Coordinates of C-alpha atoms and ligand atoms in Angstrom, one line a residue:
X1 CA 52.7 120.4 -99.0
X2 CA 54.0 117.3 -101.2
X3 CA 53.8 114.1 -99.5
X4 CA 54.4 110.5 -101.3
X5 CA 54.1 107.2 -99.6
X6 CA 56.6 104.2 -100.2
X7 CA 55.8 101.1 -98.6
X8 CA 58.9 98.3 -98.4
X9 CA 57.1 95.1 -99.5
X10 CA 59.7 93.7 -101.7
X11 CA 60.8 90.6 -98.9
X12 CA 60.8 87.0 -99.2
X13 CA 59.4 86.8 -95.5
X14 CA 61.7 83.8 -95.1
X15 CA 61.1 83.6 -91.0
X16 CA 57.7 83.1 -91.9
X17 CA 58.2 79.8 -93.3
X18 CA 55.3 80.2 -96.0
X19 CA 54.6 79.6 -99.8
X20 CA 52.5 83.2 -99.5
X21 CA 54.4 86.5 -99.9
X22 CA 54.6 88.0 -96.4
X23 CA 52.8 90.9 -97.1
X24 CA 49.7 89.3 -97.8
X25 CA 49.5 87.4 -94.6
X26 CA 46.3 88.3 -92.9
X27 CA 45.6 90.2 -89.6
X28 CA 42.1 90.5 -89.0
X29 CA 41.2 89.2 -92.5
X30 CA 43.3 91.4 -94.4
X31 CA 46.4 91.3 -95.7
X32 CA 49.0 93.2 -93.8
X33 CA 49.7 95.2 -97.0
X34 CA 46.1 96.3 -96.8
X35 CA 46.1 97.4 -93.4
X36 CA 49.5 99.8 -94.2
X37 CA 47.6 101.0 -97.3
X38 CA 44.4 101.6 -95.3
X39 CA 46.6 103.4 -92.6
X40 CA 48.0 105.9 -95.1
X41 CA 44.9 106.7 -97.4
X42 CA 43.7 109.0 -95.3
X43 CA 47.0 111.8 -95.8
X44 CA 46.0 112.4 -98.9
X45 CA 49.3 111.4 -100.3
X46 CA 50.4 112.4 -104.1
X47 CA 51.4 109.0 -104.6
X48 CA 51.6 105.7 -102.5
X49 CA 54.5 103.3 -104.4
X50 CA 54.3 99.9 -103.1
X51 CA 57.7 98.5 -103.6
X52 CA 57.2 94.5 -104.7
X53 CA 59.8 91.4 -105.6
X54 CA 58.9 87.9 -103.8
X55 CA 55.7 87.4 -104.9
X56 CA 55.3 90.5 -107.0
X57 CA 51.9 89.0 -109.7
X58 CA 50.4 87.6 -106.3
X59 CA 51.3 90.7 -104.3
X60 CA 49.4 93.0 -107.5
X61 CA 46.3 91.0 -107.6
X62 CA 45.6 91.1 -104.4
X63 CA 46.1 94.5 -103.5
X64 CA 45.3 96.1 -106.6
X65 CA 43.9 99.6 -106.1
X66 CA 43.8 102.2 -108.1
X67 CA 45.5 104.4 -106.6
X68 CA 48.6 102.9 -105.7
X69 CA 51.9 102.3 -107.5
X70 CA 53.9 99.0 -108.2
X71 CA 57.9 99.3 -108.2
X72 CA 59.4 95.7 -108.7
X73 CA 63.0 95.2 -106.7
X74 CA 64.8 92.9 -109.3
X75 CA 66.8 91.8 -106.5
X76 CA 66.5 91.6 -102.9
X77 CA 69.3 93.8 -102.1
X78 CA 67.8 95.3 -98.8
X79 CA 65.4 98.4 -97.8
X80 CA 67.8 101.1 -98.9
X81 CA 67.9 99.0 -102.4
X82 CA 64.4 99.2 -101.7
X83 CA 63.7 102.8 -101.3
X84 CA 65.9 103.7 -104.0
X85 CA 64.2 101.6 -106.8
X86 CA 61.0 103.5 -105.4
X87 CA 63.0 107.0 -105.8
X88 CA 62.3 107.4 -109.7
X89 CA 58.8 108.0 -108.6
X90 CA 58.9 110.4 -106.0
X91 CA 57.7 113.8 -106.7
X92 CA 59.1 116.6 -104.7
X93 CA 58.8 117.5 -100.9
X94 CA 58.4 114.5 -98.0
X95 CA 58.4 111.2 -98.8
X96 CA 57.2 108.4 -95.8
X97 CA 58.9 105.0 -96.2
X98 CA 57.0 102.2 -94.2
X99 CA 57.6 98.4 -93.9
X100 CA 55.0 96.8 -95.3
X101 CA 54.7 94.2 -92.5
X102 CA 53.8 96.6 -89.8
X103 CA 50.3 96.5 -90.2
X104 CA 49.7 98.5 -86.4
X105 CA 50.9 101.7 -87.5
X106 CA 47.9 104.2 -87.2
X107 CA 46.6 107.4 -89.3
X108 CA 47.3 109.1 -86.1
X109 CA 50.7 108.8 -85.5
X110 CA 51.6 109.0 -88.8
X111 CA 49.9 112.7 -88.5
X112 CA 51.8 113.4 -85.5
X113 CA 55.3 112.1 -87.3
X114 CA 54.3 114.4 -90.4
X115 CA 53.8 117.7 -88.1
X116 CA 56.4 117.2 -86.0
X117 CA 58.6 116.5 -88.8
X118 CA 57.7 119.5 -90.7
X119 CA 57.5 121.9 -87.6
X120 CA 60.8 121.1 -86.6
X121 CA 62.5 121.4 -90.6
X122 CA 64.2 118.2 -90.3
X123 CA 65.7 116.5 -93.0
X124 CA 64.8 113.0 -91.4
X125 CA 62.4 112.0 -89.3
X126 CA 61.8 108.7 -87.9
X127 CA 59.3 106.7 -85.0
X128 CA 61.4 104.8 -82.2
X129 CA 60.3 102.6 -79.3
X130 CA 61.3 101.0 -76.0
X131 CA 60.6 97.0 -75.7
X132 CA 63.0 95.1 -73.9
X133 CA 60.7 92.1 -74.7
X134 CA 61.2 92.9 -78.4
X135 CA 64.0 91.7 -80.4
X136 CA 65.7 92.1 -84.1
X137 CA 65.1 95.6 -83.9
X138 CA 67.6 98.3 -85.6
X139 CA 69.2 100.3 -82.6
X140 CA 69.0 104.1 -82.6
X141 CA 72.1 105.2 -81.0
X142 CA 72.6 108.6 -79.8
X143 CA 75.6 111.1 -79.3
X144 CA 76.6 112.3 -76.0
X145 CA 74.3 115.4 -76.6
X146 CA 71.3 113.0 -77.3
X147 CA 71.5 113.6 -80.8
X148 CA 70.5 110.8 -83.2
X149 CA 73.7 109.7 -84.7
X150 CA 73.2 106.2 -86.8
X151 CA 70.6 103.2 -86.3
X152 CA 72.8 99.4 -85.7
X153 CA 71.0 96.6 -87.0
X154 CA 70.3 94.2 -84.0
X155 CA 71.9 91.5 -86.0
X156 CA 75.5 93.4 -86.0
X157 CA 75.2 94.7 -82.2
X158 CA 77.4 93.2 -79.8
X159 CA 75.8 92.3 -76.1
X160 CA 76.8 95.5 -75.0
X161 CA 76.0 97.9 -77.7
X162 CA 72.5 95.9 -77.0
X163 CA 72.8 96.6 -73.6
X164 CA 73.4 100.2 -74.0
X165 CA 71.0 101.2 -76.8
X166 CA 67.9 100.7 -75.8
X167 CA 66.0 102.7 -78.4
X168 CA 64.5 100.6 -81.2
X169 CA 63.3 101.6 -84.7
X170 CA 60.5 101.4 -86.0
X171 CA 60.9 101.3 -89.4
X172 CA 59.0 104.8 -90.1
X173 CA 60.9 107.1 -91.4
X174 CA 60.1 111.1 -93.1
X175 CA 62.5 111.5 -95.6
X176 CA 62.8 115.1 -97.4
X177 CA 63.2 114.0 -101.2
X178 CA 66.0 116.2 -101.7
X179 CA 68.1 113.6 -99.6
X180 CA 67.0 110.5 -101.4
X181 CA 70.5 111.1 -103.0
X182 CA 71.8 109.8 -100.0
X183 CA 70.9 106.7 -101.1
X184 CA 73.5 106.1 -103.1
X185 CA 76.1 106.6 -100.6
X186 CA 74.8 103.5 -98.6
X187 CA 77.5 100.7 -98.9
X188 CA 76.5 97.4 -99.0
X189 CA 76.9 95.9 -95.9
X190 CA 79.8 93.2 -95.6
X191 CA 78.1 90.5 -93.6
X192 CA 74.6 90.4 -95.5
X193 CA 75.7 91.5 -98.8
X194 CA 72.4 94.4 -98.2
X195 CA 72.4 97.5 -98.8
X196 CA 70.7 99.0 -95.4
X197 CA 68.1 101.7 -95.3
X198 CA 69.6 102.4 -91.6
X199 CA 72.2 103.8 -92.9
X200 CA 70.4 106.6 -93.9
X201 CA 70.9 108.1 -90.6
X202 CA 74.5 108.3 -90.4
X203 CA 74.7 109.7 -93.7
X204 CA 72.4 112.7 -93.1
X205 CA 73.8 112.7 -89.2
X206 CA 77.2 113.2 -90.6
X207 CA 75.6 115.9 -93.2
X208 CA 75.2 118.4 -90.0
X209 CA 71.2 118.5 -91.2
X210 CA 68.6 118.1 -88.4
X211 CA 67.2 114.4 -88.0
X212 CA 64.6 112.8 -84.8
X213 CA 63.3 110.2 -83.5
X214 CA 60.2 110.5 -82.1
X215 CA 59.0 107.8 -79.4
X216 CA 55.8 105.9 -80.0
X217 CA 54.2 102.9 -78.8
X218 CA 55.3 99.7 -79.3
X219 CA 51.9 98.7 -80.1
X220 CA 52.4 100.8 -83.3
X221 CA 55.5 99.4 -84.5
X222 CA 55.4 96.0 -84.0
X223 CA 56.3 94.1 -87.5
X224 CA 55.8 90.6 -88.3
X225 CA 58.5 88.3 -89.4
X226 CA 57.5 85.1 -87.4
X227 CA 54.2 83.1 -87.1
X228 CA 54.6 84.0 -83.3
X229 CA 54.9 87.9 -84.6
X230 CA 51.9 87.4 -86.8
X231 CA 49.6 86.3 -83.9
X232 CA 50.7 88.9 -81.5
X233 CA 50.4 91.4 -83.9
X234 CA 46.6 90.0 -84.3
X235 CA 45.8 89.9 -81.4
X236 CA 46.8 93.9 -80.6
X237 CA 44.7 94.4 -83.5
X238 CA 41.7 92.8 -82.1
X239 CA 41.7 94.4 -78.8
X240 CA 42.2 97.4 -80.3
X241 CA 38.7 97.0 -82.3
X242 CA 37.2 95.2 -79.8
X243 CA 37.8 98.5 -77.7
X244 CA 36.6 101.1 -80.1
X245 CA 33.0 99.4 -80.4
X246 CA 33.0 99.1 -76.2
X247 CA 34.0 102.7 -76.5
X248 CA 31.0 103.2 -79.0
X249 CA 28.3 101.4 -76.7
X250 CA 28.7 97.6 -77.2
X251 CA 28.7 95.0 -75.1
X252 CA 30.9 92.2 -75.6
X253 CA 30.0 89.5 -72.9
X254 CA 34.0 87.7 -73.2
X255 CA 36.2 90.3 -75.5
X256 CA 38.8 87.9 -75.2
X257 CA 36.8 85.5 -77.5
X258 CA 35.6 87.6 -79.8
X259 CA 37.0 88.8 -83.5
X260 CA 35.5 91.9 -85.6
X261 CA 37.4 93.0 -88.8
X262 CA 38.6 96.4 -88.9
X263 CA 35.7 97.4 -91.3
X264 CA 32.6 96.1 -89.5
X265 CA 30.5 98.3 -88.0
X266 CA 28.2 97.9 -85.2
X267 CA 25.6 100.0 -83.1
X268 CA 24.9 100.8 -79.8
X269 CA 23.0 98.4 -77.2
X270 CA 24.2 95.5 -79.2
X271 CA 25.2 92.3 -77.1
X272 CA 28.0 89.9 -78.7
X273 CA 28.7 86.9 -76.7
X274 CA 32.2 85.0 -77.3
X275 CA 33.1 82.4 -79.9
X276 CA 32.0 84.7 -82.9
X277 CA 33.6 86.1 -85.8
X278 CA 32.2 89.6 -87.3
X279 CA 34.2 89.6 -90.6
X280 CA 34.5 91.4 -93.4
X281 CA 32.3 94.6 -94.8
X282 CA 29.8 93.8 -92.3
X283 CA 27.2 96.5 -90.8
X284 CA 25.2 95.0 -87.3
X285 CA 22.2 97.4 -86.1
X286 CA 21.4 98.9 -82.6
X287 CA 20.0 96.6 -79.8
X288 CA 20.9 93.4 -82.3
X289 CA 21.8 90.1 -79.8
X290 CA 24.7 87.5 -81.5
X291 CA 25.1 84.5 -79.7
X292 CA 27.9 82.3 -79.3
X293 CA 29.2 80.3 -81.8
X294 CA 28.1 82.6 -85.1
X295 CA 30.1 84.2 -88.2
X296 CA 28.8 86.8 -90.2
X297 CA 30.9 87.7 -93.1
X298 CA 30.1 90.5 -95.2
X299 CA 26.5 91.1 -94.5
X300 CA 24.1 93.8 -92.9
X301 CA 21.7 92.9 -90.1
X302 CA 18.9 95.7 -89.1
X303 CA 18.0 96.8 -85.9
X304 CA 16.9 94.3 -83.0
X305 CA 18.1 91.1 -85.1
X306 CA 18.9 88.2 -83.0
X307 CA 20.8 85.5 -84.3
X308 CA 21.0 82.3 -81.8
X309 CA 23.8 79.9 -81.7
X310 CA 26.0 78.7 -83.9
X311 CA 24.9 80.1 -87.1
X312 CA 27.2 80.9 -90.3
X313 CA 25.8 84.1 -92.2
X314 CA 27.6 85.2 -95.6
X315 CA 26.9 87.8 -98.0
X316 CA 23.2 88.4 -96.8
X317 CA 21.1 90.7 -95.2
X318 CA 18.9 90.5 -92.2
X319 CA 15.7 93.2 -91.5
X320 CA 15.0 94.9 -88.2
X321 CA 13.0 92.3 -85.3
X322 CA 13.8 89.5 -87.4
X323 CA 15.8 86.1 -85.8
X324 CA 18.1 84.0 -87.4
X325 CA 19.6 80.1 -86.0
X326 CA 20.1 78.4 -83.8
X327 CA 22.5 76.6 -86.7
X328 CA 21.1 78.6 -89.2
X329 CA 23.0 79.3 -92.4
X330 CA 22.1 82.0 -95.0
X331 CA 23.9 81.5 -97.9
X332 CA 25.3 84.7 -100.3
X333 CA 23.0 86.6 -101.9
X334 CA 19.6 86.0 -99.4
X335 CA 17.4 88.7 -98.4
X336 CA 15.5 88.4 -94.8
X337 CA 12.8 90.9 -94.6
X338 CA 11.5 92.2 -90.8
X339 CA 10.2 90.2 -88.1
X340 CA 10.9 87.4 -90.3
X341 CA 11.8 83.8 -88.5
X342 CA 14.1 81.8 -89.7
X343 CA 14.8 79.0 -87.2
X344 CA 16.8 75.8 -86.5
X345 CA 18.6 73.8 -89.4
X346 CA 17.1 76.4 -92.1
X347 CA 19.6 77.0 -95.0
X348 CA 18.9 79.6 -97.2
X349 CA 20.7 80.6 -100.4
X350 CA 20.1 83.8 -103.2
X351 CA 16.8 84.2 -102.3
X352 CA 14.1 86.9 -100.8
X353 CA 12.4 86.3 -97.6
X354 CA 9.4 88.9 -96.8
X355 CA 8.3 90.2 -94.0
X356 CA 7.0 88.5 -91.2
X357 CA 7.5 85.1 -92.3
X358 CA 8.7 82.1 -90.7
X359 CA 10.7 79.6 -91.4
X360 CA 10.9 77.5 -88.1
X361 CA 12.8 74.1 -88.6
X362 CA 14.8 72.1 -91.0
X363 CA 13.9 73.5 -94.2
X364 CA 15.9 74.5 -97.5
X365 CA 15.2 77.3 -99.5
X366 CA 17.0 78.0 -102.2
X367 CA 16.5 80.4 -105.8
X368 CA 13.6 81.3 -104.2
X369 CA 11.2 84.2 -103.6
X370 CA 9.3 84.2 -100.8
X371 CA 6.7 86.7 -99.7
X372 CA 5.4 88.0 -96.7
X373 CA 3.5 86.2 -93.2
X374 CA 4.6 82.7 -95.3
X375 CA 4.6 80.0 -93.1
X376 CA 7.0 77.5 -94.3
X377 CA 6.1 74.0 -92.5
X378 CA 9.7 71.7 -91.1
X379 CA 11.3 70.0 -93.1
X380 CA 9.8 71.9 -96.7
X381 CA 12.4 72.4 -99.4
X382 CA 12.6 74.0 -102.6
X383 CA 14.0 71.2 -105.1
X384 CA 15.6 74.1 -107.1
X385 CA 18.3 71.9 -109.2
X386 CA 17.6 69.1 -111.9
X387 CA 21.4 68.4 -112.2
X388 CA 21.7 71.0 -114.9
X389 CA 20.1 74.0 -114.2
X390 CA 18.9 75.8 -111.4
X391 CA 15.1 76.8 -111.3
X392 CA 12.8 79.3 -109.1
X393 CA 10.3 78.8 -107.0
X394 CA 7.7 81.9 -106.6
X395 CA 5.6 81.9 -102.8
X396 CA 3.4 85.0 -102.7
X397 CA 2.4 86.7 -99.7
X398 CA 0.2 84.4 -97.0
X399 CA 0.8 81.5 -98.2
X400 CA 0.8 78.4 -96.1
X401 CA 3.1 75.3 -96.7
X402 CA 2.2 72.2 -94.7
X403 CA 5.7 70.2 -93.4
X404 CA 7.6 68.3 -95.2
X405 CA 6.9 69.1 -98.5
X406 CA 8.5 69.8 -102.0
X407 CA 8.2 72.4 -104.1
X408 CA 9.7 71.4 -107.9
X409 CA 10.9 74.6 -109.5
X410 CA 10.2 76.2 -112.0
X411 CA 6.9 76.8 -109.9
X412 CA 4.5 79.2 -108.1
X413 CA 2.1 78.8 -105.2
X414 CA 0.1 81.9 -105.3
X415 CA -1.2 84.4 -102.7
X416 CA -2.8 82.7 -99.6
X417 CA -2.5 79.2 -101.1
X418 CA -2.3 76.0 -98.7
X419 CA -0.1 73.2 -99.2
X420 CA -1.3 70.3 -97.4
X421 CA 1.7 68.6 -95.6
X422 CA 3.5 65.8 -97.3
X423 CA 2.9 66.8 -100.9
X424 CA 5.7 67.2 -103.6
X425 CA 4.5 70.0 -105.9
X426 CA 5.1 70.4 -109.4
X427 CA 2.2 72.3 -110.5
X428 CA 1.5 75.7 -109.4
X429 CA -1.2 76.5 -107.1
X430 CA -3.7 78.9 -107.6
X431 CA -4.3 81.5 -105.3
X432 CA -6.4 80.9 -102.0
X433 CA -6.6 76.8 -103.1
X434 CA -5.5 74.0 -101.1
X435 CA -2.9 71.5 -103.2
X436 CA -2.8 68.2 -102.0
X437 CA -0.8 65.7 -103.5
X438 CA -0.3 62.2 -101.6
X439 CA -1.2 58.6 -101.7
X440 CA -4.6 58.2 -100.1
X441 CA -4.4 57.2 -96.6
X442 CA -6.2 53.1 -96.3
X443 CA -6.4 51.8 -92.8
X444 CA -6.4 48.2 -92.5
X445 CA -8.7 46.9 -88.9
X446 CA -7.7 44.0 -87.5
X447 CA -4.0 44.1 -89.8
X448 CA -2.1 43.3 -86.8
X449 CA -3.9 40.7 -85.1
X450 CA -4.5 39.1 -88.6
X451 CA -0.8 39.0 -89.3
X452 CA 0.2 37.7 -85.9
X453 CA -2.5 34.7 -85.9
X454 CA -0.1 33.8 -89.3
Ligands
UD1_1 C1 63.9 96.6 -90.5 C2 65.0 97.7 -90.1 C3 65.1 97.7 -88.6 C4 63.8 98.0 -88.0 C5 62.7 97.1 -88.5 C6 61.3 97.5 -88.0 C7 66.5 97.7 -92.0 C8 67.9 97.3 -92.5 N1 66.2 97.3 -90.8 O1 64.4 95.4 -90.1 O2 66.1 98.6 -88.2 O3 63.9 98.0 -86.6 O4 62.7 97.0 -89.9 O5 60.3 96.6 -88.4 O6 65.8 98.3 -92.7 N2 62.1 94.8 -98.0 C9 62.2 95.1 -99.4 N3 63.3 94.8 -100.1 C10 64.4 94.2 -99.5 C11 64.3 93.9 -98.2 C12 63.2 94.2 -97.4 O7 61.2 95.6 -99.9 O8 65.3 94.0 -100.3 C13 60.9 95.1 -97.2 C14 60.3 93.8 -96.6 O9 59.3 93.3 -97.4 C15 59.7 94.4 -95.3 C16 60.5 95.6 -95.0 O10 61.2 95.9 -96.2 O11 58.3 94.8 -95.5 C17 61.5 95.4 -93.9 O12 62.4 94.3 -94.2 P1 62.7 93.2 -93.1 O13 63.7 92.3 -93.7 O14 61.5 92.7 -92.4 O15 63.6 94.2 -92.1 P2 63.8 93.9 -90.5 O16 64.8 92.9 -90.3 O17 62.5 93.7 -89.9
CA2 CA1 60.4 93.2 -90.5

């Protein structure tokens, strides 16, 4: 069967009050565009138009994807205007028209819209609701027989009309190509100078030819034109993953305080406690603990990791048993191996950590390579830039670096090699040797009495 997608995302979004196109506002760190896109992907559809105007370059770099078509609205004439700029496109059978800023709409309902549509050999098909708490919705008004007759724009209602129709739309409609000629019999409408997708209903209504609306949740439907809209609609979202990974076997110790993208995963037995962010293409193990306080963006942490308090993780990856924080931050591009120790006030950026090693206080590695059971002393650091160029600093396997030193890169302390604390090395160490590099220690007897009998 012939499906295509057209998503409306042509809008200025002027209730938003933005400089950003309102497609591309974010729920759950993705723009709502992506989350309509992501919704649809999985039916398969011949072709997914994405109708663009306000914003159109922005809207296109953003979401480009491969598979998906750009159709630019020259002018904002409304979502029939819309629809039909999209119709050129359209291949034969159903087409499914969704606004592009009603990122809650789900694979599965869209399923259930398709069958029921095709089941029942309607012509149109669309998803309505019941919110009395919701308004600017298009009313779906009803004949005496129940049948669906035309959808009134909230904005044209009068308080009883409002008061009578109860039914909103949600904006998801099945349309059976061969009535995209319809189209063209919308009028524009006199007060908003728009030519309304609604009026789609009528039309076909009129026709004789079967049309529904199907009742969904308003949890589904809900679109965002407001700030107010855009954190509601969050916030359904995040319960909504929150729930899934409870479902799944985790434990979140305040759900209410905690945010996970819509691609993380996360594995059984693994305890989140409030105040942290999971964003992004992130993958946690089973039996990991995140304490409050933390973001992890875009990184993969094995099984049994335990990252303390307030700790910022980006682009990294953690092994099994190993611990990260408290304040802690890994940098893109670092590598922790297992069992590995990386403690408090530790920054870490592009570089490999082995196996076993520790890192327990106040130290900054950076370009480096680090094998494993190191034992980097407090307060060491890798002086990895001259002010032009970044260098790399090599620490094999056992190696022992006494606190508060310097390692100058380009260098290498080889295998088992001790660094005696306090020394600023330039040089690199041989294997099993002991580099020391500091003034000699003089003690002065009697300094103090001397000075005061001055
Ligand atoms: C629309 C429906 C309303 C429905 C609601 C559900 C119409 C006339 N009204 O109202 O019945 O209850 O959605 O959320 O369709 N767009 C374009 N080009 C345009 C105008 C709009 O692409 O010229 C896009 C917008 O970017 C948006 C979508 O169409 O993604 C809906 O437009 P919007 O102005 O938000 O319509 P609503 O007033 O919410
Ligand atoms: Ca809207």
């Amino acid at each position: 069967m012939n499906l295509s997608v057209v998503i409306l995302a042509a809008g200025l979004g002027k209730r938003m009050k933005s400089g950003i196109p309102k497609v591309l506002h974010e729920t759950l760190g993705r723009p709502m565009l992506q989350h309509v896109i992501d919704a649809v992907t999985p039916l398969k559809p011949e072709k997914t138009v994405v109708v663009i105007g306000n914003g159109a370059d922005e809207v296109r770099r953003r979401i480009g994807a491969a598979h998906i078509t750009f159709v630019v609205q020259e002018k904002l004439l409304g979502t029939g205007n819309a629809l039909a700029t999209a119709g050129k496109e359209l291949n034969k059978g159903a087409v499914l028209v969704l606004n592009g800023d009603g990122p809650l709409i789900t694979t599965g309902t869209l399923k259930k819209l398709l069958t029921r549509h095709r089941r029942s050999g309607n012509a149109l098909s669309f998803l309505s609701f019941t919110d009395d708490s919701m308004g600017g919705y298009g009313r779906v008004i009803r004949d005496g027989s129940g049948r669906v007759s035309a959808i009134l724009e909230d904005k044209h209602a009068t308080p009883s009309e409002k008061k009578k129709f109860t039914e909103l739309n949600g904006g998801v409609y099945v349309i059976e190509t061969s009535e995209l000629g319809c189209l063209q019999r919308i009028r524009k409408n006199s007060d908003s100078g728009e030519y309304y997708l609604t009026d789609i209903v009528s039309i076909v209504s009129d026709s004789g030819k079967r049309l529904e609306a199907y009742n969904c949740s308003p949890e589904e439907i809900r679109g965002v034109n407001t700030r107010e809209d855009l954190y509601q609609v969050t916030e359904i979202m995040r319960k909504r993953v929150i729930a899934k990974w409870m479902k799944r076997g985790v434990t979140f110790i305040d759900p209410r305080r905690t945010v996970v993208h819509t691609p993380v995963s996360i594995g059984r037995d693994t305890v989140i406690y409030p105040d942290t962010y999971i964003e992004g293409k992130t993958t946690i193990g089973r039996n990991c603990t995140i304490y409050p306080g933390v973001r992890i963006c875009d990184s993969t942490l094995g099984e049994g990791v335990i990252i303390k308090d307030n700790t910022l993780i980006e682009e990294s990856r953690i092994g099994k048993g190993s611990t990260v924080g408290p304040f802690a931050h890994l940098r893109p591009m670092s590598v922790v191996g297992r069992n590995a120790k990386i403690g408090n006030f530790v920054e870490i950026k592009k570089s490999t950590i082995g196996h076993g090693t520790k890192a327990s206080h106040l130290t900054y590695l950076g370009d480096a390579v680090v094998g494993s059971n190191v034992n980097i002393g407090a307060g060491t650091i890798t002086c990895n830039y001259d002010g032009r160029n970044k260098f790399k600093t090599v620490i094999e396997s056992g190696v022992f670096i006494g606190s508060d030193s310097q390692l100058v890169a380009p260098v290498t302390i080889h295998k088992g090699a001790y660094v005696a604390a306090g020394a600023t090395i330039t040089k690199d160490v041989p294997p099993g040797s002991l580099a020391i590099s500091r003034a000699k220690q003089q003690n002065l007897e009697n300094w103090a009495k001397k000075r005061r009998g001055k």
